[in-house]
């Protein structure tokens, strides 16, 4: 007589189906969020007290010319119809043409985004590279002079207006000391000497083997990146300190110290390892904030990036460009959130179902 043993495949199958269901749910949430973001941005743009038609034809154009452009842009149609036309074009990968440049918005964004990404990438490297050790130090030396110093630095990074810091940085390090380059990505005399391949000035200069442009571009990049990095350092160091304090109060840390482990091992091999996934999420979100929030620094330093393009488009009332930028910003945070969830799944077994 043989016994019928139930196949154990059903339970793993159910487990395997859950991640797919979670991914599907997240994609639906992403689609709804982006749709709501576009809808809100579109209708706010239509009620703004800025006339994009007047920006195109100029203040001296006659009424017939104004009306012709008004009809060509479709502003005579109901708002829902205009929004539907925009969504139809978006479904085919068409973000429309920018009023500012007369070129497709997609082409403009691809042109300006590498400059911001280059700036934000160096900034987050500096911010995380300094903020994480400072946060660990503050937690390890709680209520000491070092802890108070890190907290003061964090408070200063949060409370000081970034545009004021930018202007003071230019005044001190460029005008007075001459340690760094001024506004723009390179000196005017070197502009255009390197063929654009990636859009990243440092990479393109390396590809061309032009070390003069590389040094000059790095000289222009270091100050705005350091100031943005200081802003992100404040957030990252504060979160690192908070995470570490929570870990250092756990029983396994007390056990590790009782066993005679060095303070270095306790901090970095035990406590810090447990907050690594949380820190990756914090750094990823800080990076996303730098990509979309570098508007003031780019304005102060005349940096031809994504933030400057968005600001100019807003001032002109160019809603095609504005909505394209909003969509890019939304996608950045969506991708970073998805990556954060993936990192939790990979590095933290407790989150796996």
GROMACS .gro file of C-alpha atoms in nm:
model
  353
    1UNK     CA    1   0.000   0.000   0.000
    2UNK     CA    2   0.150   0.330  -0.104
    3UNK     CA    3   0.083   0.661   0.063
    4UNK     CA    4  -0.014   0.964  -0.135
    5UNK     CA    5   0.219   1.243  -0.030
    6UNK     CA    6   0.093   1.587  -0.129
    7UNK     CA    7   0.322   1.765  -0.366
    8UNK     CA    8   0.495   2.055  -0.193
    9UNK     CA    9   0.501   2.262  -0.512
   10UNK     CA   10   0.187   2.457  -0.434
   11UNK     CA   11   0.336   2.663  -0.152
   12UNK     CA   12   0.650   2.772  -0.339
   13UNK     CA   13   0.433   2.849  -0.639
   14UNK     CA   14   0.221   3.077  -0.424
   15UNK     CA   15   0.535   3.239  -0.295
   16UNK     CA   16   0.665   3.293  -0.643
   17UNK     CA   17   0.338   3.452  -0.752
   18UNK     CA   18   0.347   3.714  -0.479
   19UNK     CA   19   0.642   3.916  -0.615
   20UNK     CA   20   0.476   3.927  -0.958
   21UNK     CA   21   0.154   4.050  -0.798
   22UNK     CA   22   0.345   4.306  -0.598
   23UNK     CA   23   0.522   4.429  -0.909
   24UNK     CA   24   0.192   4.456  -1.095
   25UNK     CA   25   0.038   4.651  -0.809
   26UNK     CA   26   0.336   4.883  -0.797
   27UNK     CA   27   0.318   4.947  -1.173
   28UNK     CA   28  -0.049   5.039  -1.140
   29UNK     CA   29   0.037   5.279  -0.859
   30UNK     CA   30   0.314   5.429  -1.071
   31UNK     CA   31   0.080   5.480  -1.367
   32UNK     CA   32  -0.189   5.643  -1.150
   33UNK     CA   33   0.067   5.867  -0.979
   34UNK     CA   34   0.221   5.986  -1.306
   35UNK     CA   35  -0.124   6.041  -1.459
   36UNK     CA   36  -0.231   6.251  -1.161
   37UNK     CA   37   0.095   6.445  -1.174
   38UNK     CA   38   0.049   6.521  -1.544
   39UNK     CA   39  -0.316   6.613  -1.497
   40UNK     CA   40  -0.243   6.852  -1.213
   41UNK     CA   41   0.052   7.011  -1.391
   42UNK     CA   42  -0.143   7.053  -1.715
   43UNK     CA   43  -0.438   7.232  -1.562
   44UNK     CA   44  -0.222   7.450  -1.337
   45UNK     CA   45  -0.027   7.548  -1.647
   46UNK     CA   46  -0.343   7.652  -1.827
   47UNK     CA   47  -0.454   7.886  -1.547
   48UNK     CA   48  -0.114   8.046  -1.493
   49UNK     CA   49  -0.106   8.422  -1.564
   50UNK     CA   50   0.148   8.369  -1.843
   51UNK     CA   51   0.057   8.384  -2.212
   52UNK     CA   52   0.276   8.146  -2.415
   53UNK     CA   53   0.129   8.277  -2.741
   54UNK     CA   54   0.247   8.628  -2.658
   55UNK     CA   55   0.590   8.488  -2.579
   56UNK     CA   56   0.604   8.340  -2.930
   57UNK     CA   57   0.462   8.624  -3.142
   58UNK     CA   58   0.597   8.910  -2.929
   59UNK     CA   59   0.417   9.210  -2.784
   60UNK     CA   60   0.410   9.397  -3.117
   61UNK     CA   61   0.223   9.129  -3.315
   62UNK     CA   62  -0.121   9.217  -3.453
   63UNK     CA   63  -0.442   9.048  -3.346
   64UNK     CA   64  -0.471   8.824  -3.653
   65UNK     CA   65  -0.121   8.683  -3.602
   66UNK     CA   66  -0.197   8.622  -3.237
   67UNK     CA   67  -0.520   8.438  -3.321
   68UNK     CA   68  -0.349   8.227  -3.585
   69UNK     CA   69  -0.084   8.102  -3.342
   70UNK     CA   70  -0.350   8.059  -3.074
   71UNK     CA   71  -0.546   7.823  -3.300
   72UNK     CA   72  -0.232   7.642  -3.419
   73UNK     CA   73  -0.139   7.557  -3.060
   74UNK     CA   74  -0.490   7.426  -2.998
   75UNK     CA   75  -0.569   7.669  -2.718
   76UNK     CA   76  -0.916   7.729  -2.865
   77UNK     CA   77  -1.018   7.371  -2.775
   78UNK     CA   78  -1.163   7.267  -2.436
   79UNK     CA   79  -0.907   7.182  -2.169
   80UNK     CA   80  -1.003   6.814  -2.157
   81UNK     CA   81  -0.960   6.792  -2.533
   82UNK     CA   82  -0.619   6.956  -2.511
   83UNK     CA   83  -0.517   6.714  -2.236
   84UNK     CA   84  -0.639   6.418  -2.441
   85UNK     CA   85  -0.437   6.536  -2.741
   86UNK     CA   86  -0.130   6.564  -2.519
   87UNK     CA   87  -0.179   6.213  -2.378
   88UNK     CA   88  -0.225   6.076  -2.729
   89UNK     CA   89   0.107   6.224  -2.835
   90UNK     CA   90   0.270   6.102  -2.515
   91UNK     CA   91   0.154   5.746  -2.590
   92UNK     CA   92   0.354   5.770  -2.915
   93UNK     CA   93   0.661   5.910  -2.742
   94UNK     CA   94   0.591   6.269  -2.848
   95UNK     CA   95   0.626   6.530  -2.572
   96UNK     CA   96   0.562   6.812  -2.814
   97UNK     CA   97   0.786   7.100  -2.914
   98UNK     CA   98   0.934   7.350  -2.672
   99UNK     CA   99   0.839   7.713  -2.720
  100UNK     CA  100   1.177   7.820  -2.583
  101UNK     CA  101   1.389   7.642  -2.844
  102UNK     CA  102   1.140   7.530  -3.109
  103UNK     CA  103   1.283   7.177  -3.083
  104UNK     CA  104   1.121   6.857  -2.950
  105UNK     CA  105   1.108   6.855  -2.570
  106UNK     CA  106   1.266   6.508  -2.564
  107UNK     CA  107   1.565   6.638  -2.757
  108UNK     CA  108   1.600   6.936  -2.522
  109UNK     CA  109   1.585   6.719  -2.209
  110UNK     CA  110   1.845   6.479  -2.348
  111UNK     CA  111   2.066   6.780  -2.415
  112UNK     CA  112   2.045   6.944  -2.071
  113UNK     CA  113   1.999   6.648  -1.838
  114UNK     CA  114   2.360   6.516  -1.850
  115UNK     CA  115   2.487   6.848  -1.711
  116UNK     CA  116   2.261   6.816  -1.407
  117UNK     CA  117   2.339   6.447  -1.368
  118UNK     CA  118   2.712   6.519  -1.371
  119UNK     CA  119   2.665   6.785  -1.105
  120UNK     CA  120   2.435   6.574  -0.886
  121UNK     CA  121   2.651   6.261  -0.913
  122UNK     CA  122   2.963   6.432  -0.783
  123UNK     CA  123   2.751   6.604  -0.516
  124UNK     CA  124   2.606   6.279  -0.383
  125UNK     CA  125   2.951   6.117  -0.382
  126UNK     CA  126   3.083   6.403  -0.170
  127UNK     CA  127   2.771   6.419   0.047
  128UNK     CA  128   2.749   6.046   0.117
  129UNK     CA  129   3.126   6.004   0.143
  130UNK     CA  130   3.140   6.260   0.424
  131UNK     CA  131   2.789   6.232   0.569
  132UNK     CA  132   2.794   5.859   0.647
  133UNK     CA  133   3.122   5.860   0.849
  134UNK     CA  134   3.011   6.177   1.029
  135UNK     CA  135   2.679   6.015   1.119
  136UNK     CA  136   2.854   5.704   1.250
  137UNK     CA  137   3.095   5.921   1.450
  138UNK     CA  138   2.810   6.122   1.601
  139UNK     CA  139   2.626   5.806   1.707
  140UNK     CA  140   2.940   5.645   1.851
  141UNK     CA  141   3.024   5.963   2.047
  142UNK     CA  142   2.669   6.049   2.150
  143UNK     CA  143   2.635   6.376   2.346
  144UNK     CA  144   3.005   6.450   2.302
  145UNK     CA  145   3.170   6.749   2.135
  146UNK     CA  146   3.199   6.547   1.813
  147UNK     CA  147   2.826   6.467   1.821
  148UNK     CA  148   2.732   6.830   1.879
  149UNK     CA  149   2.966   6.938   1.601
  150UNK     CA  150   2.808   6.699   1.350
  151UNK     CA  151   2.460   6.811   1.454
  152UNK     CA  152   2.556   7.177   1.409
  153UNK     CA  153   2.692   7.100   1.062
  154UNK     CA  154   2.371   6.916   0.978
  155UNK     CA  155   2.159   7.205   1.104
  156UNK     CA  156   2.363   7.454   0.902
  157UNK     CA  157   2.322   7.246   0.588
  158UNK     CA  158   1.946   7.238   0.634
  159UNK     CA  159   1.884   7.597   0.742
  160UNK     CA  160   2.120   7.795   0.518
  161UNK     CA  161   1.960   7.901   0.187
  162UNK     CA  162   2.141   7.725  -0.095
  163UNK     CA  163   2.137   8.029  -0.326
  164UNK     CA  164   2.306   8.242  -0.056
  165UNK     CA  165   2.569   7.974   0.000
  166UNK     CA  166   2.626   7.963  -0.375
  167UNK     CA  167   2.678   8.337  -0.403
  168UNK     CA  168   2.910   8.342  -0.101
  169UNK     CA  169   3.102   8.049  -0.247
  170UNK     CA  170   3.154   8.233  -0.575
  171UNK     CA  171   3.257   8.548  -0.393
  172UNK     CA  172   3.510   8.378  -0.166
  173UNK     CA  173   3.653   8.086  -0.365
  174UNK     CA  174   3.631   8.235  -0.715
  175UNK     CA  175   3.646   8.614  -0.689
  176UNK     CA  176   3.875   8.648  -0.385
  177UNK     CA  177   4.087   8.333  -0.373
  178UNK     CA  178   4.069   8.219  -0.736
  179UNK     CA  179   4.069   7.853  -0.633
  180UNK     CA  180   3.781   7.743  -0.856
  181UNK     CA  181   3.625   7.832  -1.188
  182UNK     CA  182   3.336   8.073  -1.223
  183UNK     CA  183   2.999   8.037  -1.386
  184UNK     CA  184   2.924   7.783  -1.659
  185UNK     CA  185   3.070   7.439  -1.723
  186UNK     CA  186   3.397   7.560  -1.880
  187UNK     CA  187   3.567   7.888  -1.961
  188UNK     CA  188   3.422   8.068  -2.260
  189UNK     CA  189   3.747   8.028  -2.455
  190UNK     CA  190   3.728   7.647  -2.420
  191UNK     CA  191   3.359   7.609  -2.497
  192UNK     CA  192   3.299   7.390  -2.802
  193UNK     CA  193   3.652   7.246  -2.816
  194UNK     CA  194   3.529   6.899  -2.717
  195UNK     CA  195   3.285   6.705  -2.934
  196UNK     CA  196   2.969   6.609  -2.748
  197UNK     CA  197   2.930   6.232  -2.712
  198UNK     CA  198   2.773   6.158  -2.374
  199UNK     CA  199   2.685   6.510  -2.266
  200UNK     CA  200   2.905   6.469  -1.958
  201UNK     CA  201   3.180   6.726  -1.996
  202UNK     CA  202   3.440   6.531  -1.799
  203UNK     CA  203   3.375   6.208  -1.989
  204UNK     CA  204   3.371   6.381  -2.328
  205UNK     CA  205   3.700   6.555  -2.245
  206UNK     CA  206   3.856   6.220  -2.151
  207UNK     CA  207   3.729   6.063  -2.474
  208UNK     CA  208   3.883   6.348  -2.671
  209UNK     CA  209   4.204   6.330  -2.468
  210UNK     CA  210   4.179   6.704  -2.400
  211UNK     CA  211   4.324   6.740  -2.051
  212UNK     CA  212   4.301   7.118  -2.053
  213UNK     CA  213   3.922   7.103  -2.094
  214UNK     CA  214   3.901   6.823  -1.838
  215UNK     CA  215   4.087   7.022  -1.572
  216UNK     CA  216   3.891   7.336  -1.651
  217UNK     CA  217   3.557   7.153  -1.638
  218UNK     CA  218   3.648   6.989  -1.307
  219UNK     CA  219   3.753   7.330  -1.175
  220UNK     CA  220   3.408   7.468  -1.263
  221UNK     CA  221   3.224   7.162  -1.130
  222UNK     CA  222   3.384   7.122  -0.789
  223UNK     CA  223   3.230   7.426  -0.613
  224UNK     CA  224   2.861   7.382  -0.708
  225UNK     CA  225   2.893   7.007  -0.650
  226UNK     CA  226   3.051   7.063  -0.308
  227UNK     CA  227   2.772   7.303  -0.208
  228UNK     CA  228   2.503   7.058  -0.319
  229UNK     CA  229   2.697   6.782  -0.146
  230UNK     CA  230   2.700   6.985   0.176
  231UNK     CA  231   2.321   7.013   0.154
  232UNK     CA  232   2.281   6.636   0.109
  233UNK     CA  233   2.546   6.570   0.375
  234UNK     CA  234   2.318   6.732   0.632
  235UNK     CA  235   2.036   6.489   0.556
  236UNK     CA  236   2.251   6.178   0.517
  237UNK     CA  237   2.452   6.236   0.837
  238UNK     CA  238   2.137   6.296   1.040
  239UNK     CA  239   1.971   5.979   0.911
  240UNK     CA  240   2.291   5.777   0.962
  241UNK     CA  241   2.315   5.896   1.321
  242UNK     CA  242   1.952   5.806   1.386
  243UNK     CA  243   1.987   5.457   1.234
  244UNK     CA  244   2.310   5.387   1.421
  245UNK     CA  245   2.169   5.497   1.757
  246UNK     CA  246   1.882   5.252   1.710
  247UNK     CA  247   2.128   4.969   1.639
  248UNK     CA  248   2.373   5.054   1.916
  249UNK     CA  249   2.098   5.010   2.173
  250UNK     CA  250   2.030   4.652   2.065
  251UNK     CA  251   2.129   4.350   2.275
  252UNK     CA  252   2.357   4.197   2.011
  253UNK     CA  253   2.576   4.508   2.027
  254UNK     CA  254   2.608   4.467   2.404
  255UNK     CA  255   2.694   4.101   2.350
  256UNK     CA  256   2.959   4.192   2.092
  257UNK     CA  257   3.122   4.434   2.334
  258UNK     CA  258   3.112   4.180   2.618
  259UNK     CA  259   3.295   3.934   2.392
  260UNK     CA  260   3.578   4.184   2.369
  261UNK     CA  261   3.537   4.295   2.008
  262UNK     CA  262   3.702   4.622   1.915
  263UNK     CA  263   3.486   4.932   1.884
  264UNK     CA  264   3.566   4.941   1.512
  265UNK     CA  265   3.425   4.591   1.466
  266UNK     CA  266   3.119   4.674   1.674
  267UNK     CA  267   3.044   4.990   1.476
  268UNK     CA  268   3.120   4.885   1.121
  269UNK     CA  269   3.088   4.506   1.112
  270UNK     CA  270   2.783   4.476   1.333
  271UNK     CA  271   2.581   4.798   1.370
  272UNK     CA  272   2.659   4.959   1.034
  273UNK     CA  273   2.598   4.639   0.838
  274UNK     CA  274   2.241   4.630   0.969
  275UNK     CA  275   2.161   4.983   0.849
  276UNK     CA  276   2.324   4.948   0.507
  277UNK     CA  277   1.999   4.884   0.320
  278UNK     CA  278   1.825   5.176   0.488
  279UNK     CA  279   2.117   5.401   0.402
  280UNK     CA  280   2.111   5.293   0.038
  281UNK     CA  281   1.748   5.404   0.024
  282UNK     CA  282   1.831   5.737   0.189
  283UNK     CA  283   2.119   5.802  -0.050
  284UNK     CA  284   1.908   5.706  -0.351
  285UNK     CA  285   1.630   5.947  -0.254
  286UNK     CA  286   1.883   6.221  -0.179
  287UNK     CA  287   2.030   6.167  -0.525
  288UNK     CA  288   1.686   6.201  -0.681
  289UNK     CA  289   1.629   6.523  -0.490
  290UNK     CA  290   1.957   6.661  -0.623
  291UNK     CA  291   1.863   6.573  -0.980
  292UNK     CA  292   1.536   6.765  -0.964
  293UNK     CA  293   1.621   7.022  -0.698
  294UNK     CA  294   1.943   7.181  -0.826
  295UNK     CA  295   1.751   7.475  -0.974
  296UNK     CA  296   1.890   7.747  -0.747
  297UNK     CA  297   2.251   7.630  -0.773
  298UNK     CA  298   2.223   7.605  -1.151
  299UNK     CA  299   2.079   7.957  -1.160
  300UNK     CA  300   2.355   8.103  -0.942
  301UNK     CA  301   2.632   7.928  -1.138
  302UNK     CA  302   2.472   7.969  -1.483
  303UNK     CA  303   2.483   7.593  -1.515
  304UNK     CA  304   2.310   7.487  -1.840
  305UNK     CA  305   2.127   7.192  -1.687
  306UNK     CA  306   1.785   7.047  -1.627
  307UNK     CA  307   1.694   7.293  -1.351
  308UNK     CA  308   1.777   7.599  -1.560
  309UNK     CA  309   1.577   7.460  -1.851
  310UNK     CA  310   1.275   7.395  -1.626
  311UNK     CA  311   1.294   7.743  -1.473
  312UNK     CA  312   1.312   7.915  -1.813
  313UNK     CA  313   1.020   7.706  -1.938
  314UNK     CA  314   0.811   7.800  -1.635
  315UNK     CA  315   0.884   8.170  -1.681
  316UNK     CA  316   0.780   8.145  -2.046
  317UNK     CA  317   0.470   7.939  -1.975
  318UNK     CA  318   0.598   7.659  -2.199
  319UNK     CA  319   0.381   7.377  -2.066
  320UNK     CA  320   0.510   7.118  -2.312
  321UNK     CA  321   0.858   7.157  -2.167
  322UNK     CA  322   0.733   7.186  -1.810
  323UNK     CA  323   0.523   6.871  -1.834
  324UNK     CA  324   0.810   6.684  -1.997
  325UNK     CA  325   1.035   6.784  -1.707
  326UNK     CA  326   0.769   6.689  -1.452
  327UNK     CA  327   0.736   6.349  -1.617
  328UNK     CA  328   1.114   6.298  -1.601
  329UNK     CA  329   1.125   6.396  -1.233
  330UNK     CA  330   0.837   6.162  -1.156
  331UNK     CA  331   1.005   5.876  -1.339
  332UNK     CA  332   1.331   5.939  -1.153
  333UNK     CA  333   1.166   5.897  -0.815
  334UNK     CA  334   0.962   5.601  -0.934
  335UNK     CA  335   1.276   5.422  -1.055
  336UNK     CA  336   1.465   5.507  -0.736
  337UNK     CA  337   1.179   5.376  -0.522
  338UNK     CA  338   1.165   5.056  -0.723
  339UNK     CA  339   1.541   5.013  -0.690
  340UNK     CA  340   1.513   5.072  -0.316
  341UNK     CA  341   1.249   4.801  -0.288
  342UNK     CA  342   1.468   4.568  -0.491
  343UNK     CA  343   1.765   4.638  -0.264
  344UNK     CA  344   1.553   4.555   0.038
  345UNK     CA  345   1.458   4.225  -0.124
  346UNK     CA  346   1.820   4.141  -0.211
  347UNK     CA  347   2.001   4.249   0.107
  348UNK     CA  348   1.739   4.200   0.377
  349UNK     CA  349   1.602   3.844   0.393
  350UNK     CA  350   1.334   3.955   0.640
  351UNK     CA  351   1.147   4.140   0.361
  352UNK     CA  352   1.122   3.832   0.141
  353UNK     CA  353   0.789   3.653   0.133
   0.00000   0.00000   0.00000
